[in-house]
């Protein structure tokens, strides 16, 4: 249910133009919105805050996007022919649209199934229980019901639970501790499953980074070593049914500001990518992970590989779930392309930055879209000049 507490006001983020023409987020008083999916999913009309402009509304029956299926098993086995073929497919996909599928990835199927199953356990809780993990304004982790605390229009039709992961040895239980401290002892089994899942995603992402290095013609260790001590983000996405799915979006058009996204979809379709001027769907494949390049890796590759615009749509019959692991470097690491990717024909495109700075920008100053990295670069330069 969407409701307006009668005497409660809170700050929300909005996008405005500053004198320098760099979009910033401002805060203005507004009554808070609360998205209770258990009730709202059955209503025949949806509040105006969830209605998207006509040019951004879902397209009926989009064409399927043919994305390469990369056999990771051959690469993992050390077969040089298989590795060369895999890196070729990855390179072609990343130059064209930034999306590919990884199969034979070595992640236990029972672990993936349990990760999906425990999502039901959390998202089917009463709203008041889920709000024990409520995401605070300006932070990127916690429970969010349609991001009603951040934006006042074009709200996404979804709920999320996001939490931090760290590959450093002294943080080996960070996910378990989050669930236990935030939601209570009874959520420890969820913490254990998602800790194990994140560990598997971190390992897989380092292997993918080796492939990306090979595909760019540099040492395969270059990127994997950069992300060895990654401080990443795990997000559970839940898209409830909507009686007016043609009016809204589950996730609005955006490019991921992170480095690499490893997504596992359930059997319900909904992921769409903007390619060659139209939205194309990526159909579910439960045996594979959907992988896409984010803005941070686009900067690391000096623009050779592209971060692509994508979104999620909803339907009026079935909830959709997905598991998203966002690979990020350690927050204080400087994002700068390897020397091999910079020359007279390929000059530097983006300034050096830390992931912490880009994360701050997307949480406090700018709603992520297809221009995030360019606007962020301009913002960084203005900060240096001021």
mmCIF file of N, CA and C in Angstrom, residues 215-296:
data_model
loop_
_atom_site.group_PDB
_atom_site.id
_atom_site.type_symbol
_atom_site.label_atom_id
_atom_site.label_comp_id
_atom_site.label_asym_id
_atom_site.label_seq_id
_atom_site.Cartn_x
_atom_site.Cartn_y
_atom_site.Cartn_z
ATOM 1 N N UNK A 215 41.202 -10.420 -23.265
ATOM 2 C CA UNK A 215 40.479 -9.906 -24.431
ATOM 3 C C UNK A 215 40.967 -8.516 -24.838
ATOM 4 N N UNK A 216 41.552 -7.785 -23.893
ATOM 5 C CA UNK A 216 42.075 -6.452 -24.188
ATOM 6 C C UNK A 216 43.563 -6.473 -24.544
ATOM 7 N N UNK A 217 44.139 -7.662 -24.538
ATOM 8 C CA UNK A 217 45.527 -7.789 -24.941
ATOM 9 C C UNK A 217 46.535 -7.416 -23.877
ATOM 10 N N UNK A 218 46.110 -7.421 -22.619
ATOM 11 C CA UNK A 218 47.048 -7.159 -21.527
ATOM 12 C C UNK A 218 47.166 -8.421 -20.680
ATOM 13 N N UNK A 219 47.993 -8.393 -19.657
ATOM 14 C CA UNK A 219 48.165 -9.591 -18.832
ATOM 15 C C UNK A 219 46.847 -9.952 -18.159
ATOM 16 N N UNK A 220 46.586 -11.246 -18.079
ATOM 17 C CA UNK A 220 45.309 -11.666 -17.502
ATOM 18 C C UNK A 220 45.244 -11.386 -16.000
ATOM 19 N N UNK A 221 46.406 -11.149 -15.373
ATOM 20 C CA UNK A 221 46.412 -10.869 -13.932
ATOM 21 C C UNK A 221 46.142 -9.401 -13.611
ATOM 22 N N UNK A 222 46.255 -8.531 -14.601
ATOM 23 C CA UNK A 222 46.191 -7.090 -14.343
ATOM 24 C C UNK A 222 44.919 -6.688 -13.601
ATOM 25 N N UNK A 223 43.761 -7.070 -14.136
ATOM 26 C CA UNK A 223 42.499 -6.672 -13.520
ATOM 27 C C UNK A 223 42.146 -7.556 -12.321
ATOM 28 N N UNK A 224 42.468 -8.844 -12.405
ATOM 29 C CA UNK A 224 42.117 -9.726 -11.284
ATOM 30 C C UNK A 224 42.878 -9.326 -10.023
ATOM 31 N N UNK A 225 44.123 -8.892 -10.164
ATOM 32 C CA UNK A 225 44.882 -8.433 -8.994
ATOM 33 C C UNK A 225 44.316 -7.125 -8.456
ATOM 34 N N UNK A 226 43.828 -6.268 -9.356
ATOM 35 C CA UNK A 226 43.238 -4.993 -8.941
ATOM 36 C C UNK A 226 42.009 -5.225 -8.062
ATOM 37 N N UNK A 227 41.254 -6.285 -8.363
ATOM 38 C CA UNK A 227 40.011 -6.568 -7.629
ATOM 39 C C UNK A 227 40.175 -7.664 -6.577
ATOM 40 N N UNK A 228 41.386 -8.093 -6.318
ATOM 41 C CA UNK A 228 41.623 -9.204 -5.396
ATOM 42 C C UNK A 228 41.017 -8.937 -4.020
ATOM 43 N N UNK A 229 41.136 -7.699 -3.544
ATOM 44 C CA UNK A 229 40.591 -7.341 -2.228
ATOM 45 C C UNK A 229 39.325 -6.502 -2.389
ATOM 46 N N UNK A 230 38.481 -6.905 -3.328
ATOM 47 C CA UNK A 230 37.282 -6.125 -3.660
ATOM 48 C C UNK A 230 36.362 -5.888 -2.464
ATOM 49 N N UNK A 231 35.703 -4.736 -2.499
ATOM 50 C CA UNK A 231 34.665 -4.383 -1.523
ATOM 51 C C UNK A 231 33.384 -4.173 -2.322
ATOM 52 N N UNK A 232 32.628 -5.236 -2.491
ATOM 53 C CA UNK A 232 31.539 -5.263 -3.445
ATOM 54 C C UNK A 232 30.168 -5.125 -2.781
ATOM 55 N N UNK A 233 29.132 -5.154 -3.608
ATOM 56 C CA UNK A 233 27.756 -4.990 -3.140
ATOM 57 C C UNK A 233 26.918 -6.148 -3.661
ATOM 58 N N UNK A 234 26.152 -6.754 -2.783
ATOM 59 C CA UNK A 234 25.197 -7.797 -3.161
ATOM 60 C C UNK A 234 23.796 -7.222 -3.032
ATOM 61 N N UNK A 235 22.959 -7.481 -4.030
ATOM 62 C CA UNK A 235 21.584 -6.967 -3.978
ATOM 63 C C UNK A 235 20.600 -8.057 -4.343
ATOM 64 N N UNK A 236 19.579 -8.201 -3.514
ATOM 65 C CA UNK A 236 18.452 -9.088 -3.794
ATOM 66 C C UNK A 236 17.330 -8.227 -4.361
ATOM 67 N N UNK A 237 16.874 -8.547 -5.570
ATOM 68 C CA UNK A 237 15.821 -7.777 -6.231
ATOM 69 C C UNK A 237 14.518 -8.569 -6.249
ATOM 70 N N UNK A 238 13.436 -7.914 -5.838
ATOM 71 C CA UNK A 238 12.117 -8.544 -5.852
ATOM 72 C C UNK A 238 11.146 -7.609 -6.555
ATOM 73 N N UNK A 239 10.578 -8.091 -7.655
ATOM 74 C CA UNK A 239 9.637 -7.296 -8.443
ATOM 75 C C UNK A 239 8.244 -7.900 -8.293
ATOM 76 N N UNK A 240 7.382 -7.291 -7.466
ATOM 77 C CA UNK A 240 6.046 -7.843 -7.290
ATOM 78 C C UNK A 240 5.206 -7.673 -8.557
ATOM 79 N N UNK A 241 4.135 -8.446 -8.703
ATOM 80 C CA UNK A 241 3.232 -8.222 -9.830
ATOM 81 C C UNK A 241 2.644 -6.813 -9.767
ATOM 82 N N UNK A 242 2.280 -6.289 -10.920
ATOM 83 C CA UNK A 242 1.666 -4.970 -11.014
ATOM 84 C C UNK A 242 0.486 -5.065 -11.962
ATOM 85 N N UNK A 243 -0.672 -4.574 -11.543
ATOM 86 C CA UNK A 243 -1.866 -4.682 -12.378
ATOM 87 C C UNK A 243 -1.825 -3.758 -13.590
ATOM 88 N N UNK A 244 -0.907 -2.815 -13.606
ATOM 89 C CA UNK A 244 -0.733 -1.918 -14.757
ATOM 90 C C UNK A 244 0.741 -1.915 -15.185
ATOM 91 N N UNK A 245 1.266 -3.060 -15.609
ATOM 92 C CA UNK A 245 2.701 -3.136 -15.921
ATOM 93 C C UNK A 245 3.109 -2.287 -17.117
ATOM 94 N N UNK A 246 2.138 -1.913 -17.952
ATOM 95 C CA UNK A 246 2.457 -1.100 -19.123
ATOM 96 C C UNK A 246 2.743 0.353 -18.771
ATOM 97 N N UNK A 247 2.491 0.731 -17.505
ATOM 98 C CA UNK A 247 2.672 2.124 -17.085
ATOM 99 C C UNK A 247 3.967 2.369 -16.318
ATOM 100 N N UNK A 248 4.585 1.315 -15.829
ATOM 101 C CA UNK A 248 5.709 1.494 -14.903
ATOM 102 C C UNK A 248 6.902 0.630 -15.308
ATOM 103 N N UNK A 249 7.980 0.743 -14.543
ATOM 104 C CA UNK A 249 9.176 -0.075 -14.752
ATOM 105 C C UNK A 249 9.633 -0.660 -13.421
ATOM 106 N N UNK A 250 10.211 -1.855 -13.482
ATOM 107 C CA UNK A 250 10.768 -2.446 -12.273
ATOM 108 C C UNK A 250 12.066 -1.770 -11.879
ATOM 109 N N UNK A 251 12.881 -1.473 -12.864
ATOM 110 C CA UNK A 251 14.096 -0.684 -12.694
ATOM 111 C C UNK A 251 14.202 0.236 -13.899
ATOM 112 N N UNK A 252 14.438 1.505 -13.657
ATOM 113 C CA UNK A 252 14.514 2.465 -14.748
ATOM 114 C C UNK A 252 15.780 2.315 -15.569
ATOM 115 N N UNK A 253 15.829 2.935 -16.746
ATOM 116 C CA UNK A 253 17.015 2.861 -17.601
ATOM 117 C C UNK A 253 18.248 3.417 -16.896
ATOM 118 N N UNK A 254 19.319 2.658 -16.891
ATOM 119 C CA UNK A 254 20.543 3.104 -16.214
ATOM 120 C C UNK A 254 21.725 2.271 -16.689
ATOM 121 N N UNK A 255 22.909 2.782 -16.480
ATOM 122 C CA UNK A 255 24.146 2.010 -16.607
ATOM 123 C C UNK A 255 24.664 1.792 -15.184
ATOM 124 N N UNK A 256 25.146 0.613 -14.899
ATOM 125 C CA UNK A 256 25.655 0.342 -13.559
ATOM 126 C C UNK A 256 26.924 1.161 -13.312
ATOM 127 N N UNK A 257 26.992 1.915 -12.219
ATOM 128 C CA UNK A 257 28.209 2.675 -11.934
ATOM 129 C C UNK A 257 29.353 1.794 -11.442
ATOM 130 N N UNK A 258 29.054 0.553 -11.087
ATOM 131 C CA UNK A 258 30.052 -0.368 -10.540
ATOM 132 C C UNK A 258 30.946 -0.921 -11.657
ATOM 133 N N UNK A 259 31.754 -1.906 -11.359
ATOM 134 C CA UNK A 259 32.718 -2.427 -12.345
ATOM 135 C C UNK A 259 32.146 -3.546 -13.201
ATOM 136 N N UNK A 260 31.531 -4.509 -12.539
ATOM 137 C CA UNK A 260 31.020 -5.694 -13.218
ATOM 138 C C UNK A 260 29.785 -6.157 -12.460
ATOM 139 N N UNK A 261 28.751 -6.550 -13.187
ATOM 140 C CA UNK A 261 27.548 -7.082 -12.558
ATOM 141 C C UNK A 261 27.393 -8.538 -12.960
ATOM 142 N N UNK A 262 27.211 -9.407 -11.965
ATOM 143 C CA UNK A 262 26.920 -10.816 -12.229
ATOM 144 C C UNK A 262 25.499 -11.064 -11.723
ATOM 145 N N UNK A 263 24.606 -11.324 -12.653
ATOM 146 C CA UNK A 263 23.175 -11.434 -12.347
ATOM 147 C C UNK A 263 22.688 -12.847 -12.586
ATOM 148 N N UNK A 264 21.899 -13.347 -11.633
ATOM 149 C CA UNK A 264 21.201 -14.610 -11.870
ATOM 150 C C UNK A 264 19.704 -14.338 -11.836
ATOM 151 N N UNK A 265 19.046 -14.585 -12.970
ATOM 152 C CA UNK A 265 17.608 -14.384 -13.062
ATOM 153 C C UNK A 265 16.879 -15.667 -12.677
ATOM 154 N N UNK A 266 15.629 -15.520 -12.225
ATOM 155 C CA UNK A 266 14.784 -16.697 -12.088
ATOM 156 C C UNK A 266 14.192 -17.000 -13.462
ATOM 157 N N UNK A 267 13.103 -17.742 -13.525
ATOM 158 C CA UNK A 267 12.551 -18.142 -14.814
ATOM 159 C C UNK A 267 11.601 -17.105 -15.406
ATOM 160 N N UNK A 268 11.389 -15.995 -14.708
ATOM 161 C CA UNK A 268 10.478 -14.949 -15.170
ATOM 162 C C UNK A 268 11.279 -13.877 -15.905
ATOM 163 N N UNK A 269 10.965 -13.602 -17.129
ATOM 164 C CA UNK A 269 11.701 -12.611 -17.906
ATOM 165 C C UNK A 269 11.444 -11.195 -17.431
ATOM 166 N N UNK A 270 12.326 -10.266 -17.827
ATOM 167 C CA UNK A 270 12.132 -8.874 -17.450
ATOM 168 C C UNK A 270 13.319 -7.977 -17.743
ATOM 169 N N UNK A 271 14.506 -8.568 -17.959
ATOM 170 C CA UNK A 271 15.701 -7.772 -18.228
ATOM 171 C C UNK A 271 15.715 -7.317 -19.685
ATOM 172 N N UNK A 272 15.954 -6.019 -19.897
ATOM 173 C CA UNK A 272 16.022 -5.473 -21.256
ATOM 174 C C UNK A 272 17.252 -4.579 -21.404
ATOM 175 N N UNK A 273 17.844 -4.600 -22.600
ATOM 176 C CA UNK A 273 19.045 -3.834 -22.901
ATOM 177 C C UNK A 273 18.771 -2.949 -24.116
ATOM 178 N N UNK A 274 19.264 -1.720 -24.081
ATOM 179 C CA UNK A 274 19.053 -0.777 -25.186
ATOM 180 C C UNK A 274 20.203 -0.891 -26.178
ATOM 181 N N UNK A 275 19.911 -1.442 -27.341
ATOM 182 C CA UNK A 275 20.929 -1.686 -28.359
ATOM 183 C C UNK A 275 20.394 -1.228 -29.720
ATOM 184 N N UNK A 276 21.218 -0.473 -30.444
ATOM 185 C CA UNK A 276 20.853 -0.013 -31.790
ATOM 186 C C UNK A 276 19.494 0.688 -31.820
ATOM 187 N N UNK A 277 19.274 1.509 -30.806
ATOM 188 C CA UNK A 277 18.081 2.347 -30.803
ATOM 189 C C UNK A 277 16.793 1.676 -30.373
ATOM 190 N N UNK A 278 16.874 0.458 -29.828
ATOM 191 C CA UNK A 278 15.651 -0.208 -29.367
ATOM 192 C C UNK A 278 15.934 -1.091 -28.159
ATOM 193 N N UNK A 279 14.870 -1.357 -27.409
ATOM 194 C CA UNK A 279 14.993 -2.220 -26.238
ATOM 195 C C UNK A 279 14.881 -3.673 -26.660
ATOM 196 N N UNK A 280 15.838 -4.486 -26.203
ATOM 197 C CA UNK A 280 15.874 -5.918 -26.517
ATOM 198 C C UNK A 280 15.903 -6.702 -25.209
ATOM 199 N N UNK A 281 15.263 -7.860 -25.191
ATOM 200 C CA UNK A 281 15.183 -8.656 -23.965
ATOM 201 C C UNK A 281 16.308 -9.683 -23.892
ATOM 202 N N UNK A 282 16.711 -9.991 -22.661
ATOM 203 C CA UNK A 282 17.627 -11.111 -22.419
ATOM 204 C C UNK A 282 16.835 -12.160 -21.651
ATOM 205 N N UNK A 283 16.512 -13.236 -22.325
ATOM 206 C CA UNK A 283 15.651 -14.248 -21.724
ATOM 207 C C UNK A 283 16.374 -15.012 -20.618
ATOM 208 N N UNK A 284 15.619 -15.482 -19.621
ATOM 209 C CA UNK A 284 16.241 -16.211 -18.504
ATOM 210 C C UNK A 284 16.912 -17.504 -18.958
ATOM 211 N N UNK A 285 18.015 -17.824 -18.309
ATOM 212 C CA UNK A 285 18.727 -19.084 -18.502
ATOM 213 C C UNK A 285 19.261 -19.465 -17.127
ATOM 214 N N UNK A 286 18.585 -20.376 -16.461
ATOM 215 C CA UNK A 286 18.919 -20.679 -15.059
ATOM 216 C C UNK A 286 20.275 -21.360 -14.914
ATOM 217 N N UNK A 287 20.843 -21.847 -16.010
ATOM 218 C CA UNK A 287 22.160 -22.490 -15.921
ATOM 219 C C UNK A 287 23.299 -21.496 -16.129
ATOM 220 N N UNK A 288 22.950 -20.247 -16.419
ATOM 221 C CA UNK A 288 23.983 -19.258 -16.744
ATOM 222 C C UNK A 288 23.824 -17.996 -15.925
ATOM 223 N N UNK A 289 24.910 -17.241 -15.798
ATOM 224 C CA UNK A 289 24.880 -15.902 -15.213
ATOM 225 C C UNK A 289 24.922 -14.873 -16.331
ATOM 226 N N UNK A 290 24.142 -13.807 -16.155
ATOM 227 C CA UNK A 290 24.216 -12.671 -17.067
ATOM 228 C C UNK A 290 25.283 -11.727 -16.517
ATOM 229 N N UNK A 291 26.259 -11.375 -17.353
ATOM 230 C CA UNK A 291 27.355 -10.504 -16.915
ATOM 231 C C UNK A 291 27.341 -9.243 -17.768
ATOM 232 N N UNK A 292 27.496 -8.099 -17.117
ATOM 233 C CA UNK A 292 27.614 -6.859 -17.890
ATOM 234 C C UNK A 292 28.647 -5.923 -17.285
ATOM 235 N N UNK A 293 29.210 -5.115 -18.160
ATOM 236 C CA UNK A 293 30.234 -4.133 -17.806
ATOM 237 C C UNK A 293 29.576 -2.918 -17.162
ATOM 238 N N UNK A 294 30.215 -2.356 -16.133
ATOM 239 C CA UNK A 294 29.734 -1.137 -15.498
ATOM 240 C C UNK A 294 30.648 0.039 -15.793
ATOM 241 N N UNK A 295 30.220 1.215 -15.342
ATOM 242 C CA UNK A 295 30.964 2.449 -15.631
ATOM 243 C C UNK A 295 32.410 2.409 -15.140
ATOM 244 N N UNK A 296 32.633 1.837 -13.952
ATOM 245 C CA UNK A 296 33.985 1.821 -13.396
ATOM 246 C C UNK A 296 34.934 1.015 -14.272
#
